[in-house]
Short mmCIF file of C-alpha atoms and ligand atoms in Angstrom, two decimals:
data_model
loop_
_atom_site.label_atom_id
_atom_site.label_comp_id
_atom_site.label_asym_id
_atom_site.label_seq_id
_atom_site.Cartn_x
_atom_site.Cartn_y
_atom_site.Cartn_z
CA MET H 460 17.62 14.10 -5.16
CA THR H 461 17.93 11.26 -2.69
CA LEU H 462 15.76 9.02 -1.40
CA LEU H 463 15.18 7.21 1.70
CA VAL H 464 12.14 4.26 0.57
CA THR H 465 11.57 2.43 3.42
CA GLY H 466 9.57 -0.59 2.95
CA CYS H 467 10.67 -1.01 -0.83
CA CYS H 468 10.28 -4.35 -1.14
CA GLY H 469 6.84 -4.76 -0.89
CA PHE H 470 3.37 -4.10 -3.11
CA ILE H 471 3.45 0.20 -3.44
CA GLY H 472 7.12 0.44 -2.39
CA SER H 473 8.41 -1.69 -5.19
CA ASN H 474 6.05 0.21 -8.03
CA PHE H 475 7.55 3.63 -6.40
CA VAL H 476 11.06 2.55 -7.26
CA TYR H 477 10.65 1.48 -10.66
CA TYR H 478 8.10 4.41 -11.11
CA TYR H 479 10.55 7.57 -9.42
CA LEU H 480 14.14 5.81 -10.87
CA ASP H 481 11.86 5.89 -13.86
CA GLU H 482 11.01 8.87 -13.87
CA HIS H 483 13.85 11.05 -11.94
CA LYS H 484 16.89 9.96 -13.99
CA ASP H 485 19.53 12.00 -11.77
CA ALA H 486 17.41 10.33 -8.37
CA ARG H 487 19.20 8.33 -5.70
CA ILE H 488 17.17 5.55 -3.94
CA ILE H 489 18.42 3.92 -1.02
CA GLY H 490 15.47 1.19 -0.19
CA LEU H 491 14.99 -0.08 3.18
CA ASP H 492 12.91 -3.54 4.04
CA LYS H 493 12.77 -5.75 6.97
CA LEU H 494 11.48 -8.70 3.97
CA THR H 495 8.95 -9.46 6.29
CA TYR H 496 6.43 -12.42 4.72
CA ALA H 497 5.17 -9.32 2.76
CA GLY H 498 8.15 -8.00 1.27
CA ASN H 499 10.06 -9.58 -1.53
CA LEU H 500 13.44 -8.48 -3.04
CA ASP H 501 12.32 -10.46 -6.28
CA ASN H 502 9.69 -7.43 -6.51
CA LEU H 503 13.06 -5.23 -7.91
CA SER H 504 14.55 -7.83 -10.32
CA ASN H 505 13.39 -5.99 -13.09
CA LEU H 506 15.08 -2.40 -12.43
CA THR H 507 17.94 -2.16 -15.49
CA ASN H 508 21.32 -2.19 -15.14
CA GLU H 509 21.28 2.08 -15.23
CA GLN H 510 18.71 2.04 -12.63
CA LYS H 511 21.00 -0.45 -10.81
CA SER H 512 23.93 1.53 -10.56
CA ARG H 513 20.90 4.31 -8.77
CA PHE H 514 20.04 1.94 -6.05
CA VAL H 515 21.31 0.55 -2.98
CA PHE H 516 19.15 -2.27 -1.06
CA VAL H 517 19.59 -2.37 2.54
CA LYS H 518 18.13 -5.06 4.56
CA GLY H 519 16.81 -4.37 7.91
CA ASP H 520 14.10 -2.43 10.14
CA ILE H 521 12.88 0.96 10.36
CA ASN H 522 12.90 0.48 14.57
CA ASN H 523 16.85 0.14 14.13
CA ALA H 524 17.71 4.36 14.85
CA GLU H 525 21.15 3.35 14.67
CA LEU H 526 21.03 2.30 11.04
CA VAL H 527 19.12 4.87 9.89
CA GLU H 528 20.65 7.27 11.27
CA TYR H 529 23.80 5.65 9.23
CA LEU H 530 22.05 5.94 6.01
CA LEU H 531 20.63 9.47 6.74
CA ASP H 532 24.82 10.45 7.10
CA VAL H 533 26.62 8.54 4.71
CA TYR H 534 23.67 8.50 1.99
CA ASP H 535 23.24 12.48 2.58
CA ILE H 536 19.25 11.98 2.21
CA ASP H 537 17.02 14.64 1.30
CA VAL H 538 13.28 12.98 1.65
CA ILE H 539 12.66 10.15 3.83
CA VAL H 540 9.11 8.40 1.90
CA ASN H 541 7.93 5.87 4.73
CA PHE H 542 6.01 3.01 2.85
CA ALA H 543 7.21 0.37 6.03
CA ALA H 544 4.41 -1.03 7.20
CA GLU H 545 2.16 -3.88 8.49
CA SER H 546 -0.91 -3.64 6.47
CA HIS H 547 -2.94 -6.16 6.06
CA VAL H 548 -6.21 -5.45 7.78
CA ASP H 549 -6.93 -9.57 8.58
CA ARG H 550 -3.64 -9.78 10.42
CA SER H 551 -4.21 -6.91 12.26
CA ILE H 552 -7.42 -8.49 13.80
CA TYR H 553 -5.51 -11.84 15.32
CA ASN H 554 -1.81 -9.57 15.78
CA PRO H 555 -2.20 -6.14 16.96
CA ARG H 556 0.85 -5.75 18.48
CA ALA H 557 2.61 -6.47 15.80
CA PHE H 558 0.73 -2.86 13.68
CA VAL H 559 1.69 -1.01 16.85
CA GLU H 560 5.58 -2.06 16.27
CA THR H 561 6.03 -0.98 12.91
CA ASN H 562 3.42 1.31 12.45
CA VAL H 563 3.73 3.56 15.60
CA LEU H 564 6.96 2.85 17.02
CA GLY H 565 8.90 1.96 14.08
CA VAL H 566 7.34 5.61 13.04
CA GLN H 567 8.47 7.09 15.82
CA THR H 568 12.00 5.69 15.27
CA LEU H 569 12.27 7.93 11.80
CA LEU H 570 10.95 10.92 13.28
CA ASP H 571 13.27 10.46 16.36
CA VAL H 572 16.43 10.02 13.24
CA ALA H 573 15.48 12.98 11.78
CA LYS H 574 14.76 15.22 13.71
CA LYS H 575 18.24 13.92 15.44
CA LYS H 576 20.03 14.67 11.93
CA TRP H 577 18.20 17.13 10.42
CA TYR H 578 17.27 19.91 12.96
CA ILE H 579 20.43 21.81 14.09
CA ASN H 580 20.91 24.67 15.83
CA GLY H 581 16.28 24.92 16.24
CA LYS H 582 16.96 25.28 11.77
CA TRP H 583 15.79 22.54 9.63
CA LYS H 584 18.05 21.83 6.91
CA HIS H 585 17.44 23.27 4.01
CA GLY H 586 15.49 20.20 1.33
CA LYS H 587 14.65 17.94 3.92
CA LYS H 588 11.44 15.54 4.45
CA PHE H 589 9.39 13.41 6.12
CA VAL H 590 6.62 11.98 3.72
CA GLN H 591 4.20 9.28 5.62
CA ILE H 592 2.20 6.86 3.09
CA SER H 593 -0.93 6.59 5.15
CA THR H 594 -4.31 5.32 4.27
CA ASP H 595 -7.98 6.79 3.85
CA GLU H 596 -8.90 4.12 6.52
CA VAL H 597 -7.61 6.46 9.52
CA TYR H 598 -11.41 8.32 9.18
CA GLY H 599 -12.97 4.82 9.98
CA THR H 600 -16.49 3.76 7.62
CA LEU H 601 -19.20 5.90 5.62
CA GLY H 602 -22.71 5.00 5.09
CA PRO H 603 -23.77 4.68 1.71
CA THR H 604 -23.39 8.81 0.93
CA GLY H 605 -20.12 11.50 1.50
CA LYS H 606 -16.87 11.09 0.93
CA PHE H 607 -13.69 11.50 2.80
CA THR H 608 -12.06 14.71 2.99
CA GLU H 609 -8.64 15.70 4.79
CA LYS H 610 -11.23 17.78 7.03
CA THR H 611 -12.78 13.99 7.60
CA PRO H 612 -12.20 13.26 11.52
CA LEU H 613 -9.80 10.24 12.29
CA SER H 614 -11.70 8.05 13.65
CA PRO H 615 -9.99 4.24 12.79
CA ARG H 616 -12.07 1.08 13.25
CA SER H 617 -9.39 -1.69 13.01
CA PRO H 618 -5.65 -2.11 14.87
CA TYR H 619 -4.46 -1.59 11.53
CA SER H 620 -6.35 1.65 10.75
CA ALA H 621 -5.85 2.44 14.84
CA SER H 622 -1.71 2.12 14.06
CA LYS H 623 -1.79 4.56 10.79
CA ALA H 624 -4.08 7.01 12.75
CA SER H 625 -1.40 6.88 15.27
CA ALA H 626 1.42 7.41 13.17
CA ASP H 627 -0.20 10.54 10.95
CA LEU H 628 -0.97 12.34 14.43
CA LEU H 629 3.07 11.31 15.37
CA VAL H 630 3.86 12.70 12.25
CA ILE H 631 1.80 16.17 12.41
CA ALA H 632 2.99 16.39 16.36
CA HIS H 633 6.33 16.93 14.86
CA HIS H 634 5.05 19.35 12.37
CA GLU H 635 3.34 21.41 15.08
CA THR H 636 5.92 20.83 17.49
CA TYR H 637 9.50 21.11 16.02
CA GLY H 638 8.51 22.60 13.05
CA MET H 639 9.38 19.44 10.92
CA PRO H 640 9.04 20.12 7.23
CA VAL H 641 6.37 16.43 6.75
CA ASN H 642 3.87 15.36 4.51
CA ILE H 643 1.14 12.61 4.78
CA THR H 644 -0.75 10.73 2.24
CA ARG H 645 -3.95 9.18 2.51
CA CYS H 646 -4.65 6.86 -0.28
CA SER H 647 -7.67 4.58 -0.69
CA ASN H 648 -7.40 0.75 -2.04
CA ASN H 649 -4.57 0.20 -4.25
CA TYR H 650 -4.40 -2.89 -7.48
CA GLY H 651 -1.55 -3.55 -9.51
CA PRO H 652 1.26 -5.78 -10.39
CA TYR H 653 3.22 -7.21 -7.42
CA GLN H 654 0.76 -6.55 -4.57
CA PHE H 655 0.50 -9.90 -2.04
CA PRO H 656 -2.32 -12.98 -2.68
CA GLU H 657 -3.93 -11.73 0.33
CA LYS H 658 -5.71 -9.12 -0.63
CA LEU H 659 -8.34 -9.23 -2.53
CA ILE H 660 -7.93 -8.72 -6.12
CA PRO H 661 -4.82 -10.57 -6.31
CA LEU H 662 -6.37 -13.29 -3.90
CA ILE H 663 -9.64 -13.82 -5.84
CA ILE H 664 -7.54 -13.92 -9.18
CA LEU H 665 -5.13 -16.57 -8.02
CA ASN H 666 -8.13 -18.30 -6.53
CA ALA H 667 -10.12 -18.69 -9.05
CA LEU H 668 -7.24 -19.70 -11.74
CA GLU H 669 -7.03 -22.95 -9.97
CA HIS H 670 -11.07 -23.39 -9.68
CA LYS H 671 -11.07 -22.61 -5.99
CA PRO H 672 -13.63 -20.77 -3.81
CA LEU H 673 -13.64 -17.54 -4.11
CA PRO H 674 -14.08 -16.28 -0.50
CA ILE H 675 -16.55 -12.88 0.01
CA TYR H 676 -16.97 -11.87 3.57
CA GLY H 677 -20.69 -11.16 4.59
CA ASP H 678 -22.51 -10.10 1.95
CA GLY H 679 -19.95 -8.33 0.23
CA ARG H 680 -22.10 -5.82 -0.46
CA GLN H 681 -19.01 -3.53 0.97
CA VAL H 682 -17.56 -0.50 -0.73
CA ARG H 683 -13.73 -0.35 -1.79
CA ASP H 684 -12.72 2.90 -4.15
CA TRP H 685 -10.10 1.55 -6.23
CA ILE H 686 -6.72 3.17 -7.58
CA HIS H 687 -4.08 2.03 -9.72
CA VAL H 688 -1.03 1.51 -8.08
CA PHE H 689 0.90 3.94 -10.88
CA ASP H 690 -1.24 6.70 -10.07
CA HIS H 691 -0.55 6.81 -6.18
CA CYS H 692 2.99 6.63 -6.88
CA ARG H 693 2.53 9.54 -8.99
CA ALA H 694 0.90 11.55 -6.32
CA ILE H 695 4.07 10.52 -3.82
CA ASP H 696 5.83 11.78 -6.52
CA PHE H 697 3.56 15.51 -7.20
CA VAL H 698 3.70 15.52 -2.86
CA ILE H 699 7.56 15.12 -2.55
CA GLU H 700 7.78 17.93 -4.86
CA LYS H 701 5.73 20.45 -4.44
CA GLY H 702 3.54 19.53 -1.19
CA LYS H 703 3.15 22.17 1.25
CA ASP H 704 5.17 21.23 4.53
CA GLY H 705 2.47 19.95 7.56
CA GLU H 706 -0.03 19.43 4.84
CA VAL H 707 -2.39 16.39 4.56
CA TYR H 708 -2.96 15.30 0.80
CA ASN H 709 -5.88 12.21 -0.17
CA ILE H 710 -5.14 10.26 -2.90
CA GLY H 711 -8.25 8.85 -5.22
CA ALA H 712 -9.62 7.83 -8.66
CA ASN H 713 -13.48 8.41 -8.15
CA ASN H 714 -13.86 4.53 -8.30
CA GLU H 715 -16.00 2.80 -6.17
CA TRP H 716 -16.89 -0.68 -6.16
CA GLU H 717 -18.83 -3.15 -3.97
CA ASN H 718 -16.63 -6.47 -3.35
CA ILE H 719 -19.08 -9.07 -5.35
CA GLU H 720 -19.50 -6.68 -8.11
CA LEU H 721 -15.85 -6.05 -8.27
CA VAL H 722 -15.30 -10.24 -7.93
CA LYS H 723 -18.18 -11.09 -10.66
CA LYS H 724 -15.84 -8.70 -13.14
CA ILE H 725 -12.71 -10.36 -12.08
CA ILE H 726 -14.23 -12.86 -13.29
CA GLU H 727 -15.28 -11.91 -16.45
CA ILE H 728 -12.35 -10.69 -17.64
CA LEU H 729 -10.34 -13.73 -16.46
CA ARG H 730 -12.63 -16.56 -18.83
CA GLN H 731 -12.47 -14.36 -21.73
CA LEU H 732 -8.78 -14.34 -21.51
CA THR H 733 -8.55 -17.62 -20.88
CA ASN H 734 -11.05 -18.92 -22.27
CA ASP H 735 -12.17 -21.54 -19.33
CA GLU H 736 -15.75 -22.33 -18.97
CA LEU H 737 -15.07 -23.63 -15.17
CA ILE H 738 -13.89 -19.89 -14.53
CA SER H 739 -17.58 -18.63 -13.09
CA GLU H 740 -19.63 -17.22 -11.19
CA LYS H 741 -20.49 -20.39 -9.24
CA LEU H 742 -17.43 -19.83 -7.32
CA ILE H 743 -18.19 -17.03 -5.66
CA THR H 744 -18.70 -18.58 -2.00
CA HIS H 745 -20.05 -16.02 1.15
CA VAL H 746 -17.46 -16.55 4.25
CA LYS H 747 -18.36 -15.41 7.70
CA ASP H 748 -17.78 -11.58 7.76
CA ARG H 749 -14.30 -9.63 9.30
CA PRO H 750 -14.73 -8.37 12.52
CA GLY H 751 -15.81 -4.39 12.67
CA HIS H 752 -15.73 -4.70 8.97
CA ASP H 753 -15.89 -1.27 7.75
CA ARG H 754 -18.81 -0.68 5.08
CA ARG H 755 -17.68 1.77 3.04
CA TYR H 756 -14.42 3.98 2.12
CA ALA H 757 -14.75 6.62 -0.79
CA ILE H 758 -11.87 9.70 -1.24
CA ASP H 759 -12.86 13.34 -2.00
CA SER H 760 -9.36 14.19 -3.72
CA THR H 761 -9.87 17.55 -4.72
CA LYS H 762 -7.32 19.03 -2.81
CA ILE H 763 -4.33 17.16 -4.30
CA ARG H 764 -6.24 17.96 -8.17
CA LYS H 765 -6.20 21.67 -7.55
CA GLU H 766 -3.33 22.04 -5.49
CA LEU H 767 -0.42 19.94 -6.96
CA GLY H 768 -2.12 19.85 -10.25
CA TRP H 769 -2.57 15.77 -9.92
CA LYS H 770 -4.72 13.28 -11.87
CA PRO H 771 -5.23 9.61 -12.09
CA GLU H 772 -4.24 8.93 -15.69
CA ILE H 773 -5.34 4.85 -15.60
CA SER H 774 -8.82 3.93 -16.15
CA PHE H 775 -10.19 1.42 -14.13
CA GLU H 776 -11.06 -0.87 -17.12
CA GLU H 777 -7.76 -0.49 -18.99
CA GLY H 778 -5.57 -0.90 -14.96
CA LEU H 779 -7.99 -4.04 -13.71
CA GLU H 780 -6.94 -6.18 -17.20
CA ALA H 781 -3.08 -5.44 -17.36
CA THR H 782 -3.50 -6.30 -13.28
CA ILE H 783 -5.04 -9.45 -13.97
CA LYS H 784 -2.84 -10.42 -16.95
CA TRP H 785 0.34 -9.46 -15.62
CA TYR H 786 -0.45 -12.83 -12.69
CA LEU H 787 -1.12 -14.66 -15.29
CA ASN H 788 2.59 -13.49 -17.21
CA ASN H 789 4.03 -13.44 -13.76
CA LYS H 790 3.43 -17.22 -12.80
CA GLN H 791 7.43 -17.72 -11.05
CA TRP H 792 6.90 -14.62 -8.79
CA VAL H 793 3.06 -16.32 -8.02
CA GLU H 794 4.79 -19.42 -7.20
CA ARG H 795 7.54 -18.14 -5.08
CA VAL H 796 4.93 -15.33 -2.89
CA VAL H 797 2.02 -18.51 -2.32
CA GLY H 798 4.58 -21.04 -1.03
CA GLY H 799 5.50 -21.05 2.67
CA GLU H 800 4.17 -17.94 4.92
CA TYR H 801 1.40 -17.39 2.73
CA LYS H 802 0.05 -21.26 3.01
CA GLU H 803 -0.05 -21.29 6.60
CA TRP H 804 -1.70 -18.03 6.38
CA TYR H 805 -4.51 -19.33 4.06
CA GLU H 806 -4.83 -22.46 6.16
CA LYS H 807 -5.46 -20.62 9.34
CA HIS H 808 -7.90 -18.27 8.11
CA TYR H 809 -10.04 -19.36 5.15
CA VAL H 810 -10.33 -23.07 6.27
CA ARG H 811 -9.85 -23.33 9.82
CA GLU H 812 -11.06 -20.21 11.12
CA ARG H 813 -13.82 -19.66 7.74
CA LYS H 814 -13.96 -23.29 6.80
CA LEU H 815 -12.97 -22.74 3.12
CA ASN H 816 -11.69 -26.07 1.57
P1 NAD P 83 2.96 -4.22 1.85
O1 NAD P 83 3.09 -5.22 3.06
O2 NAD P 83 3.10 -5.14 0.77
O3 NAD P 83 4.45 -3.84 2.09
C1 NAD P 83 4.89 -3.26 3.63
C2 NAD P 83 6.36 -3.59 3.27
O4 NAD P 83 7.06 -3.18 4.34
C3 NAD P 83 7.46 -5.42 2.76
O5 NAD P 83 7.93 -4.95 1.91
C4 NAD P 83 7.43 -4.96 4.08
O6 NAD P 83 8.31 -6.10 4.46
C5 NAD P 83 8.23 -3.95 4.56
N1 NAD P 83 8.59 -3.80 6.38
C6 NAD P 83 7.51 -3.82 7.31
N2 NAD P 83 7.74 -3.76 8.23
C7 NAD P 83 9.23 -2.99 8.33
C8 NAD P 83 9.95 -3.21 9.15
N3 NAD P 83 10.14 -2.96 10.52
N4 NAD P 83 11.35 -2.05 8.58
C9 NAD P 83 11.20 -1.92 7.18
N5 NAD P 83 10.40 -2.60 6.63
C10 NAD P 83 9.44 -3.28 7.24
O7 NAD P 83 2.07 -2.72 2.21
P2 NAD P 83 2.15 -2.22 0.84
O8 NAD P 83 0.48 -2.95 0.41
O9 NAD P 83 3.14 -1.64 -0.05
O10 NAD P 83 1.79 -0.64 1.27
C11 NAD P 83 2.79 -0.03 1.87
C12 NAD P 83 2.06 0.72 2.32
O11 NAD P 83 0.76 2.04 2.05
C13 NAD P 83 1.64 1.26 4.32
O12 NAD P 83 1.95 2.49 4.93
C14 NAD P 83 0.19 1.12 3.87
O13 NAD P 83 -0.46 1.52 4.75
C15 NAD P 83 0.04 2.24 2.91
N6 NAD P 83 -1.32 2.20 2.07
C16 NAD P 83 -1.82 1.35 1.54
C17 NAD P 83 -2.54 0.81 0.21
C18 NAD P 83 -3.13 -0.30 -0.48
O14 NAD P 83 -3.72 -0.57 -0.56
N7 NAD P 83 -2.31 -1.36 0.02
C19 NAD P 83 -3.78 1.59 0.56
C20 NAD P 83 -3.06 3.17 1.06
C21 NAD P 83 -2.33 2.95 1.98
P1 TYD P 84 -8.41 -5.89 1.47
O1 TYD P 84 -8.16 -5.82 -0.08
O2 TYD P 84 -7.68 -6.79 2.57
O3 TYD P 84 -8.16 -4.58 2.04
P2 TYD P 84 -8.76 -3.33 3.09
O4 TYD P 84 -9.37 -4.45 3.83
O5 TYD P 84 -7.50 -2.40 3.19
O6 TYD P 84 -10.15 -2.54 2.30
O7 TYD P 84 -10.07 -5.88 0.94
C1 TYD P 84 -11.17 -5.67 0.39
C2 TYD P 84 -12.04 -5.95 0.38
O8 TYD P 84 -12.35 -7.41 0.21
C3 TYD P 84 -12.67 -5.73 1.99
O9 TYD P 84 -13.85 -5.14 2.24
C4 TYD P 84 -12.56 -7.22 2.34
C5 TYD P 84 -12.88 -7.84 1.18
N1 TYD P 84 -12.36 -9.33 1.19
C6 TYD P 84 -13.12 -10.24 0.81
O10 TYD P 84 -14.56 -10.27 0.73
N2 TYD P 84 -12.49 -11.37 1.18
C7 TYD P 84 -11.38 -11.60 1.21
O11 TYD P 84 -11.03 -12.38 1.23
C8 TYD P 84 -10.93 -10.37 1.74
C9 TYD P 84 -9.13 -10.60 1.66
C10 TYD P 84 -11.14 -9.73 1.69
#
């Protein structure tokens, strides 16, 4: 099996490359990534020599149709797994256009090329598939009860989730119109190693280690449903192997946390691991809320559990502590990532916009 993994140098894409090459000893991966601020080739530096022999990295944009066509031809790709995206809700509020370019037009480019190469004389070549990595955020926001199922109507509320929902509709349209073999996965919030520190969990860990204020948007009572990235990658593997053509699969671990409670939990674990008394709840600082902030996400993943036999394996206790230890043990990675572009983001979004010092 040869996969084209787009966005292979981002958080989930890089975790997926490690997972898949480890799990499938005869698989090859061609990784395509534009290396935006969020993409880091260093994320893949821990591949073994044997794994490297089954991995090819190509720097490029999913909007580059000629390049994608070339890769599909030369490497005889079986499955495209599309992780490439602009992924941060806060950035989508400042610059929605970048999200449309990659998350909508980029997906259309991949679909066009897949159709051109795999749809011959009105028939799809055997064994080909397009897997779109989407998000539970396409469903919008929940009140205090209920969960998103695959039948929940799409109701995105941020430019990020609107761009992801648009892509989902295009992917479904290609299945309905041309019979393209596709699957869509919609996972809840991921945590784990190699996550760029603009996202909540790594941001809190890294700020706390430096005794910096821990920014909580609004009252901090918003709820997110957390899953370890390894369990997400395993679920995608199940979908590649067994997903039924044209189906959408929700992925989640039944693990809802209010942001403020999660931040307190991170503080508690960090203090135990470091014995640093200055890491305390006193660092928590409520700041101006995110505009249009979705109040609660919760995912019902009954379908993938019942139909494909997947279930998560990593408990939150175990996964969160392992993740915190990963950030403690990978100082060089952290130093490289927080330099440059991240600093500018922090200055603009937190220091100037939210008056955080
Ligand atoms: P990320 O921002 O860490 O990584 C995105 C990667 O895509 C980066 O390596 C970046 O360089 C690359 N990229 C961006 N634009 C590109 C382009 N035009 N062409 C080629 N490469 C490009 O994101 P992530 O958290 O790893 O998310 C991966 C996917 O999973 C996204 O599609 C996201 O919507 C989805 N998702 C994320 C989460 C989460 O909690 N992080 C949850 C559910 C779904
Ligand atoms: P984030 O990690 O950006 O993921 P998403 O917005 O895709 O769910 O944010 C997770 C939650 O944490 C979300 O409710 C916003 C909140 N949050 C803060 O309170 N402070 C922060 O500095 C960040 C980055 C997020």
